[in-house]
Amino acid sequence: MSDKNIIDGFVPRRGKGSANNYQAPLTGAPTELKDLSPAPQVPTSRKERKAQKKAGKTSDTSWQDSNLKSSVLSGAKTGTPLSDKSPDLSDKNGKKKGPKTRKQKIKKILKLSLIPLLLIGGYYIYNLMNLSGKVFDGNPLGFLKSSKLRGEDKGRVNVLLVGTSEGDPGHPGEDLTDSIMVISYTIATKKTAIISIPRDLWVKNSYASTKINALYHYGQSAKFDEPGYYPGGIGLLQKEIEKITGLDINYYAKINYNAFKESVDAVGGIDVDIEGSDPRGIYDPNFDSQYGKDALKLKNGVQTLSGTQALLLSRSRNAHGGYGLAGSDYDRASNQRKMLIALKDKALKVGIFANPLKLGQLTDAIGNNIKTDFTTSEARRIYDLAGDPEAKIESVGLTSENVLKNYSAPGTGAALMPKDGIGEYAAIQKFVQEKVGPLTAPTTNTNSSSSTTSTPEQASVVILNAGGASGSAQAIANKLPTETKALIVSNSSEKVSGNKIVVLNQTKTNSKKNLLTGLSASEYNTTKSTYSKLYPNADFVILVGKST
């Protein structure tokens, strides 16, 4: 072959006839290879390769030549000697790797299963820390263990609860406390009294002469700061509430509309017995422009309310073009107390502190919308007390039907005052003491008919005025034997004639017999399923109807 056929070191393809006339140089090969005979002919045609494959031979056997192997290996550099041993499969600890045993697989699965548990636990702790940081004082782990409340040593704990429209854009008077309640819990009797103070009650002190819902505003403006009271507006309101009720306030909580609305949504809605003064229920057209047509239009009876519906009902009073709220502010206060109880019941039902998701939703709801001086462990104590199956609740408001009367003066608008005069609170304090009850539990049965009746078991009842005279439900509650606890004394949208007993627990046969006999009542099962849903902790519901 001539040099002109080589271009830049590349050799052109050769034809079949020239295959044996050219031997490619072994560049860099040992000199010993120069004396080797030509390598065996490599088949080039398709026919030859096919024949060789059929014969079971490889396409190239030149590497098997012993002389060639010896020559190449002798020219290689000295290095780590080759080994005939199998590769080392042991791990860093010297343990031999291989197929995992059943025990190892189970161990791995258990490790992997801990990951979601750790994530959930982390989310739970995060929410506790978030809730404690935004709302409560104290260590977030305080939620896991309760501590004694202020006032427990004296036998009673009183909480001032106020609601404002702060956080509701466009709502006038956002620092007016349009909702004012005192929640009083007596340790010995396990009774909670929820008492509403009407926002239009006229008060007079050295800071202002005004409706009580404006005191918070005046206290903030004056930077109120007196020994024994909270600083600012909440302290001035506390001072006046203690004068009115005769109760020492141990704690306070100030919430805005967003906290209430989103708390209801966080627990999945609340069940409320709608008791409109109109047969159609309750309707307030004032909210239609902002929330849509018929935003607050509810039928009488048990309804499941969303956060928005609960919010609107808590703000609703008698409006032009509406119906069902003839009592105006009194009805609004009554609905607020009713929804507060419903929210408590639902929170206990879903186990808010044991449910990371619900706790997270509650944290988001109340995080920046509530101010209080409860610590985390004290909040847990409240939660535990509320869940006591023997606890009972009485809900009442100060109205013109008991201790107040209407009042008006130039520049005041429609207002209310104590029946004995502005600032005269003796009659109100007596009324409040009757509602919160004694500090000690009764030890004897004062029911005169008890000697002729069967021995009653421990039983819990709900007493509802279902068309009876004003105060008749409370009158029955006052006469109950000590073994029978009144959980709730309130009103019902349902109307009946005479006294009716709805039996929710068929095992309390002696208590059933005594109630039917002592109250001259008859058993009533028409709405049993409804009351079972509303009052899951009650054994009986007593409906006090119109006398026949």
Tab-separated table of N, CA and C in Angstrom, residues 186-268:
chain	number	residue	atom	x	y	z
A	186	THR	N	-68.946	27.762	90.406
A	186	THR	CA	-68.849	27.434	91.830
A	186	THR	C	-68.260	26.040	91.972
A	187	ILE	N	-67.169	25.922	92.714
A	187	ILE	CA	-66.415	24.663	92.802
A	187	ILE	C	-67.245	23.555	93.444
A	188	ALA	N	-67.867	23.830	94.576
A	188	ALA	CA	-68.558	22.789	95.333
A	188	ALA	C	-69.769	22.239	94.592
A	189	THR	N	-70.537	23.100	93.961
A	189	THR	CA	-71.774	22.658	93.305
A	189	THR	C	-71.587	22.338	91.826
A	190	LYS	N	-70.407	22.664	91.282
A	190	LYS	CA	-70.108	22.447	89.855
A	190	LYS	C	-71.123	23.151	88.956
A	191	LYS	N	-71.574	24.299	89.416
A	191	LYS	CA	-72.558	25.071	88.663
A	191	LYS	C	-71.906	26.274	87.994
A	192	THR	N	-72.252	26.466	86.728
A	192	THR	CA	-71.796	27.645	85.990
A	192	THR	C	-72.989	28.540	85.712
A	193	ALA	N	-72.880	29.793	86.072
A	193	ALA	CA	-73.913	30.778	85.757
A	193	ALA	C	-73.350	31.745	84.716
A	194	ILE	N	-74.051	31.880	83.603
A	194	ILE	CA	-73.660	32.831	82.555
A	194	ILE	C	-74.648	33.988	82.618
A	195	ILE	N	-74.151	35.161	82.967
A	195	ILE	CA	-75.012	36.327	83.204
A	195	ILE	C	-74.665	37.428	82.206
A	196	SER	N	-75.636	37.829	81.416
A	196	SER	CA	-75.432	38.903	80.435
A	196	SER	C	-75.736	40.254	81.054
A	197	ILE	N	-74.854	41.211	80.802
A	197	ILE	CA	-75.066	42.604	81.208
A	197	ILE	C	-75.438	43.375	79.940
A	198	PRO	N	-76.617	43.950	79.847
A	198	PRO	CA	-77.017	44.641	78.613
A	198	PRO	C	-76.111	45.832	78.309
A	199	ARG	N	-75.798	45.982	77.052
A	199	ARG	CA	-74.867	47.039	76.649
A	199	ARG	C	-75.422	48.435	76.894
A	200	ASP	N	-76.759	48.558	77.010
A	200	ASP	CA	-77.387	49.872	77.173
A	200	ASP	C	-77.574	50.275	78.637
A	201	LEU	N	-77.026	49.499	79.562
A	201	LEU	CA	-77.136	49.861	80.974
A	201	LEU	C	-76.354	51.152	81.222
A	202	TRP	N	-77.039	52.146	81.792
A	202	TRP	CA	-76.401	53.445	82.026
A	202	TRP	C	-75.595	53.419	83.319
A	203	VAL	N	-74.328	53.842	83.233
A	203	VAL	CA	-73.454	53.870	84.400
A	203	VAL	C	-72.849	55.262	84.540
A	204	LYS	N	-72.455	55.567	85.759
A	204	LYS	CA	-71.873	56.887	86.024
A	204	LYS	C	-70.737	56.733	87.024
A	205	ASN	N	-69.547	57.210	86.648
A	205	ASN	CA	-68.395	57.189	87.548
A	205	ASN	C	-67.515	58.388	87.241
A	206	SER	N	-66.345	58.461	87.852
A	206	SER	CA	-65.486	59.629	87.690
A	206	SER	C	-64.886	59.729	86.297
A	207	TYR	N	-64.992	58.672	85.524
A	207	TYR	CA	-64.408	58.680	84.177
A	207	TYR	C	-65.426	59.027	83.099
A	208	ALA	N	-66.687	58.663	83.312
A	208	ALA	CA	-67.692	58.911	82.286
A	208	ALA	C	-69.092	58.664	82.827
A	209	SER	N	-70.045	59.280	82.205
A	209	SER	CA	-71.461	58.991	82.417
A	209	SER	C	-71.965	58.529	81.063
A	210	THR	N	-72.188	57.218	80.923
A	210	THR	CA	-72.402	56.665	79.587
A	210	THR	C	-73.049	55.288	79.661
A	211	LYS	N	-73.379	54.749	78.510
A	211	LYS	CA	-73.792	53.352	78.450
A	211	LYS	C	-72.571	52.488	78.760
A	212	ILE	N	-72.800	51.344	79.378
A	212	ILE	CA	-71.683	50.529	79.850
A	212	ILE	C	-70.812	50.008	78.712
A	213	ASN	N	-71.367	49.897	77.499
A	213	ASN	CA	-70.547	49.369	76.393
A	213	ASN	C	-69.460	50.353	75.951
A	214	ALA	N	-69.528	51.614	76.420
A	214	ALA	CA	-68.506	52.601	76.052
A	214	ALA	C	-67.417	52.738	77.110
A	215	LEU	N	-67.550	52.063	78.242
A	215	LEU	CA	-66.558	52.219	79.318
A	215	LEU	C	-65.169	51.774	78.868
A	216	TYR	N	-65.097	50.712	78.092
A	216	TYR	CA	-63.791	50.244	77.621
A	216	TYR	C	-63.086	51.353	76.836
A	217	HIS	N	-63.828	52.043	75.988
A	217	HIS	CA	-63.263	53.143	75.200
A	217	HIS	C	-62.724	54.244	76.115
A	218	TYR	N	-63.517	54.627	77.121
A	218	TYR	CA	-63.085	55.704	78.018
A	218	TYR	C	-61.882	55.268	78.860
A	219	GLY	N	-61.852	54.034	79.272
A	219	GLY	CA	-60.716	53.542	80.048
A	219	GLY	C	-59.434	53.529	79.231
A	220	GLN	N	-59.550	53.178	77.959
A	220	GLN	CA	-58.379	53.207	77.083
A	220	GLN	C	-57.879	54.630	76.890
A	221	SER	N	-58.810	55.530	76.646
A	221	SER	CA	-58.433	56.932	76.422
A	221	SER	C	-57.787	57.563	77.653
A	222	ALA	N	-58.299	57.222	78.827
A	222	ALA	CA	-57.775	57.805	80.067
A	222	ALA	C	-56.566	57.049	80.601
A	223	LYS	N	-56.185	55.967	79.927
A	223	LYS	CA	-55.087	55.114	80.408
A	223	LYS	C	-55.335	54.705	81.856
A	224	PHE	N	-56.512	54.167	82.100
A	224	PHE	CA	-56.935	53.748	83.433
A	224	PHE	C	-55.892	52.828	84.068
A	225	ASP	N	-55.554	53.099	85.306
A	225	ASP	CA	-54.570	52.278	86.010
A	225	ASP	C	-54.759	52.474	87.509
A	226	GLU	N	-55.535	51.585	88.124
A	226	GLU	CA	-55.780	51.643	89.561
A	226	GLU	C	-55.417	50.308	90.191
A	227	PRO	N	-54.911	50.323	91.418
A	227	PRO	CA	-54.522	49.071	92.084
A	227	PRO	C	-55.699	48.096	92.189
A	228	GLY	N	-55.431	46.844	91.926
A	228	GLY	CA	-56.457	45.816	92.054
A	228	GLY	C	-57.246	45.566	90.786
A	229	TYR	N	-56.947	46.342	89.726
A	229	TYR	CA	-57.690	46.187	88.475
A	229	TYR	C	-56.711	46.086	87.303
A	230	TYR	N	-57.195	45.544	86.210
A	230	TYR	CA	-56.371	45.482	85.006
A	230	TYR	C	-56.135	46.894	84.475
A	231	PRO	N	-55.032	47.139	83.822
A	231	PRO	CA	-54.800	48.466	83.247
A	231	PRO	C	-55.644	48.669	81.985
A	232	GLY	N	-55.934	49.923	81.687
A	232	GLY	CA	-56.633	50.248	80.453
A	232	GLY	C	-58.137	50.067	80.539
A	233	GLY	N	-58.765	49.988	79.367
A	233	GLY	CA	-60.224	49.920	79.283
A	233	GLY	C	-60.826	48.715	79.958
A	234	ILE	N	-60.158	47.570	79.879
A	234	ILE	CA	-60.717	46.362	80.482
A	234	ILE	C	-60.743	46.483	82.006
A	235	GLY	N	-59.809	47.248	82.572
A	235	GLY	CA	-59.776	47.457	84.017
A	235	GLY	C	-60.923	48.339	84.495
A	236	LEU	N	-61.225	49.404	83.744
A	236	LEU	CA	-62.351	50.274	84.118
A	236	LEU	C	-63.664	49.499	84.020
A	237	LEU	N	-63.789	48.672	83.005
A	237	LEU	CA	-65.000	47.856	82.866
A	237	LEU	C	-65.082	46.832	83.997
A	238	GLN	N	-63.955	46.240	84.355
A	238	GLN	CA	-63.909	45.283	85.469
A	238	GLN	C	-64.398	45.935	86.767
A	239	LYS	N	-63.926	47.121	87.030
A	239	LYS	CA	-64.290	47.824	88.267
A	239	LYS	C	-65.804	48.035	88.351
A	240	GLU	N	-66.420	48.434	87.248
A	240	GLU	CA	-67.863	48.688	87.243
A	240	GLU	C	-68.661	47.390	87.341
A	241	ILE	N	-68.197	46.342	86.665
A	241	ILE	CA	-68.899	45.052	86.707
A	241	ILE	C	-68.877	44.471	88.119
A	242	GLU	N	-67.778	44.624	88.830
A	242	GLU	CA	-67.704	44.136	90.210
A	242	GLU	C	-68.685	44.879	91.108
A	243	LYS	N	-68.861	46.193	90.871
A	243	LYS	CA	-69.841	46.971	91.631
A	243	LYS	C	-71.263	46.508	91.325
A	244	ILE	N	-71.524	46.222	90.070
A	244	ILE	CA	-72.882	45.845	89.656
A	244	ILE	C	-73.271	44.470	90.194
A	245	THR	N	-72.376	43.499	90.043
A	245	THR	CA	-72.714	42.109	90.366
A	245	THR	C	-72.358	41.693	91.787
A	246	GLY	N	-71.416	42.369	92.408
A	246	GLY	CA	-70.941	41.959	93.716
A	246	GLY	C	-69.969	40.788	93.645
A	247	LEU	N	-69.502	40.440	92.466
A	247	LEU	CA	-68.568	39.330	92.267
A	247	LEU	C	-67.162	39.856	92.009
A	248	ASP	N	-66.155	39.168	92.553
A	248	ASP	CA	-64.764	39.508	92.271
A	248	ASP	C	-64.365	38.869	90.939
A	249	ILE	N	-63.868	39.662	90.016
A	249	ILE	CA	-63.453	39.152	88.712
A	249	ILE	C	-62.028	38.596	88.828
A	250	ASN	N	-61.866	37.318	88.497
A	250	ASN	CA	-60.554	36.664	88.586
A	250	ASN	C	-59.793	36.659	87.270
A	251	TYR	N	-60.521	36.630	86.164
A	251	TYR	CA	-59.900	36.584	84.835
A	251	TYR	C	-60.746	37.407	83.862
A	252	TYR	N	-60.141	37.699	82.717
A	252	TYR	CA	-60.913	38.351	81.656
A	252	TYR	C	-60.538	37.727	80.310
A	253	ALA	N	-61.432	37.871	79.361
A	253	ALA	CA	-61.147	37.481	77.973
A	253	ALA	C	-61.886	38.461	77.074
A	254	LYS	N	-61.151	39.068	76.172
A	254	LYS	CA	-61.739	40.012	75.207
A	254	LYS	C	-61.581	39.420	73.812
A	255	ILE	N	-62.689	39.204	73.149
A	255	ILE	CA	-62.641	38.603	71.816
A	255	ILE	C	-63.298	39.527	70.801
A	256	ASN	N	-62.934	39.356	69.544
A	256	ASN	CA	-63.609	40.113	68.501
A	256	ASN	C	-64.416	39.174	67.610
A	257	TYR	N	-65.109	39.736	66.654
A	257	TYR	CA	-66.020	38.948	65.831
A	257	TYR	C	-65.300	37.810	65.098
A	258	ASN	N	-64.089	38.080	64.628
A	258	ASN	CA	-63.372	37.052	63.875
A	258	ASN	C	-63.098	35.818	64.721
A	259	ALA	N	-62.744	36.021	65.993
A	259	ALA	CA	-62.449	34.883	66.867
A	259	ALA	C	-63.667	33.993	67.020
A	260	PHE	N	-64.834	34.606	67.224
A	260	PHE	CA	-66.048	33.815	67.403
A	260	PHE	C	-66.405	33.080	66.116
A	261	LYS	N	-66.407	33.782	65.018
A	261	LYS	CA	-66.773	33.180	63.730
A	261	LYS	C	-65.859	32.002	63.385
A	262	GLU	N	-64.566	32.221	63.476
A	262	GLU	CA	-63.623	31.193	63.052
A	262	GLU	C	-63.523	30.052	64.064
A	263	SER	N	-63.822	30.315	65.327
A	263	SER	CA	-63.862	29.237	66.311
A	263	SER	C	-65.007	28.280	66.009
A	264	VAL	N	-66.142	28.831	65.625
A	264	VAL	CA	-67.284	27.988	65.244
A	264	VAL	C	-66.924	27.133	64.037
A	265	ASP	N	-66.279	27.735	63.056
A	265	ASP	CA	-65.868	26.967	61.871
A	265	ASP	C	-64.821	25.908	62.230
A	266	ALA	N	-63.943	26.226	63.185
A	266	ALA	CA	-62.876	25.297	63.558
A	266	ALA	C	-63.419	24.001	64.150
A	267	VAL	N	-64.569	24.072	64.836
A	267	VAL	CA	-65.151	22.860	65.429
A	267	VAL	C	-66.190	22.230	64.519
A	268	GLY	N	-66.369	22.782	63.316
A	268	GLY	CA	-67.293	22.183	62.355
A	268	GLY	C	-68.725	22.647	62.479
